PDB file of C-alpha atoms in Angstrom:
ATOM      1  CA  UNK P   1      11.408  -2.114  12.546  1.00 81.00           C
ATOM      2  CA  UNK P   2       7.808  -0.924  11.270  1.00 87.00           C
ATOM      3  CA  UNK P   3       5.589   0.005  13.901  1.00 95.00           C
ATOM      4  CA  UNK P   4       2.308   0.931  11.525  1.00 93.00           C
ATOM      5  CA  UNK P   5       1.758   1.167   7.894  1.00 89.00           C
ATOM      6  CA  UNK P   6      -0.985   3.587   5.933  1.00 86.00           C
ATOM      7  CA  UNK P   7      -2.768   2.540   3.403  1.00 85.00           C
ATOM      8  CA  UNK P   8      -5.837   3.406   1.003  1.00 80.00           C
ATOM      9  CA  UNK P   9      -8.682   0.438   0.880  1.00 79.00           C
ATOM     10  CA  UNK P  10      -7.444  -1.074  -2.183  1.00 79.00           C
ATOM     11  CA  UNK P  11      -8.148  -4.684  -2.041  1.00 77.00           C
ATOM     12  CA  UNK P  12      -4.168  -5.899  -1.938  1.00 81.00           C
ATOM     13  CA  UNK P  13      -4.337  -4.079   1.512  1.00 83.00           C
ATOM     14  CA  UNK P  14      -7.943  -4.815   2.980  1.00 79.00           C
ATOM     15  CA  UNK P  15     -10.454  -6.812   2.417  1.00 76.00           C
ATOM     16  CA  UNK P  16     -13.606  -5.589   1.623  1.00 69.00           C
ATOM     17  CA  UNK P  17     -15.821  -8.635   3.060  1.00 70.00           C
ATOM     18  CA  UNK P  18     -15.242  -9.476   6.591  1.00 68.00           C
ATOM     19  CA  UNK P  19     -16.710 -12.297   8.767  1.00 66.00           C
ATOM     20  CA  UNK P  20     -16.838 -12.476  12.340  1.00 66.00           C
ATOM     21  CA  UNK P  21     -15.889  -9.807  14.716  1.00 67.00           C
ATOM     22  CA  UNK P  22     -14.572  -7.959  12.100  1.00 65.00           C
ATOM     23  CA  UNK P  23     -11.939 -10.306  10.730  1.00 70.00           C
ATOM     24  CA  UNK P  24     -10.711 -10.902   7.080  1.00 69.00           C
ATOM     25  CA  UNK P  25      -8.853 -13.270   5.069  1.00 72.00           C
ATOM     26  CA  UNK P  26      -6.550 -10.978   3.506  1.00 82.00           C
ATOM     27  CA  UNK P  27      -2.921 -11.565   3.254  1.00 85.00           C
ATOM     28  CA  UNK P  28      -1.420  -8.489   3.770  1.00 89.00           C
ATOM     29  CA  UNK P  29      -3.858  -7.703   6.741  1.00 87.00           C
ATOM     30  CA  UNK P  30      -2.710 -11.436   8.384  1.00 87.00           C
ATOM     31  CA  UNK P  31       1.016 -10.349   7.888  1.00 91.00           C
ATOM     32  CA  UNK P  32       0.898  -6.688   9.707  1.00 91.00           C
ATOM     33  CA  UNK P  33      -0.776  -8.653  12.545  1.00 89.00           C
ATOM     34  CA  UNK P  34       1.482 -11.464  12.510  1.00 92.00           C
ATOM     35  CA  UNK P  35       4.736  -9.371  12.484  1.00 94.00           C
ATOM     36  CA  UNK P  36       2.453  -6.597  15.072  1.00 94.00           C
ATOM     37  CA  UNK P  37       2.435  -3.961  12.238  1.00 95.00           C
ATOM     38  CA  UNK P  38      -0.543  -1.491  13.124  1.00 94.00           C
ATOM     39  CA  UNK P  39      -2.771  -1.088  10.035  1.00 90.00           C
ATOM     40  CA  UNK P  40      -3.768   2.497   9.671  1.00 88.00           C
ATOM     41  CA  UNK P  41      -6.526   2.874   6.679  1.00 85.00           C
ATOM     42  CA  UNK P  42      -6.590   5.743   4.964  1.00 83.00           C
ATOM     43  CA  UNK P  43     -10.810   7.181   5.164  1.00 80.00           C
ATOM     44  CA  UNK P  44     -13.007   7.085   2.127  1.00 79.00           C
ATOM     45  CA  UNK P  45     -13.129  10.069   0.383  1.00 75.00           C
ATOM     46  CA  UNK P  46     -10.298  11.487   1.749  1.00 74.00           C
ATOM     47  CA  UNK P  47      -8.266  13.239  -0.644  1.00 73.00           C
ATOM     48  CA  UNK P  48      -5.953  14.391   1.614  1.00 78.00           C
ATOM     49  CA  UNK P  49      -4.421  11.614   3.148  1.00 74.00           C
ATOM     50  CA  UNK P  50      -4.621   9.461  -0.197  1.00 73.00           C
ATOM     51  CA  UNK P  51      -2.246  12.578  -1.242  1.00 81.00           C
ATOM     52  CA  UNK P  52       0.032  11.670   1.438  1.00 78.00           C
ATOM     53  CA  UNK P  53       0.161   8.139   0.406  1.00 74.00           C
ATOM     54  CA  UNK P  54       0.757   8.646  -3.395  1.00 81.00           C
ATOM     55  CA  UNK P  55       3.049  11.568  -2.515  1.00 86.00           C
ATOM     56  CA  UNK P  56       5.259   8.397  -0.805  1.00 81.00           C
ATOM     57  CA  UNK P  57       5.196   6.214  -3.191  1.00 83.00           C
ATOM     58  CA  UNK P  58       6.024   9.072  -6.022  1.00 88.00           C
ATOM     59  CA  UNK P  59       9.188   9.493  -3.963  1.00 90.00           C
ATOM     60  CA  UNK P  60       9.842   6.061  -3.125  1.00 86.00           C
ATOM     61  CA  UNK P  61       9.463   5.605  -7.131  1.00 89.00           C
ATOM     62  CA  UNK P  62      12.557   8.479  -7.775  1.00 91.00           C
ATOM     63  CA  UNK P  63      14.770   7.315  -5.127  1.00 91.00           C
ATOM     64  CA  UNK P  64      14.350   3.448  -4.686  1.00 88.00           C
ATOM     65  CA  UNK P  65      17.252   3.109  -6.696  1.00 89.00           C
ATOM     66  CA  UNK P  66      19.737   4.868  -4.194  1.00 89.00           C
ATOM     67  CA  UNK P  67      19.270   1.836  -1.705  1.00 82.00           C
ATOM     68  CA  UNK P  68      20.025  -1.973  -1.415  1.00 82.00           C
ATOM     69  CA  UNK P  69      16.541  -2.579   0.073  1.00 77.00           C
ATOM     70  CA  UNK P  70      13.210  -1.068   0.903  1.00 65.00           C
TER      71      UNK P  70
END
């Protein structure tokens, strides 16, 4: 099971408005809370960890093949 998830700020992960205390109407966001996913966020300007996360999905890309599911 997934116990947290990193992400850059794109707007399919986070939304950029938020209303009260903080909260969102974002999809994504409302599933890693529903299913009790922690939602890491990758900081702004931080080439290094956005390195990380394209780095994944670079491999993911070159292997996702190998495997019946994600």
């Amino acid at each position: 099971m997934l116990r947290e998830v990193l992400t850059d700020r794109g707007t399919q992960f986070y939304a950029s408005k938020r209303v009260n205390e903080g909260n969102a109407e974002n999809g994504f966001e409302l599933f890693l809370k529903d299913q009790g996913i922690k939602h890491i966020l990758a900081r702004v300007k931080h080439p290094q960890t956005n390195e990380k996360l394209e780095k994944w999905y670079d491999t993911y890309e070159k292997h996702r093949m190998e495997y019946e599911t994600f």
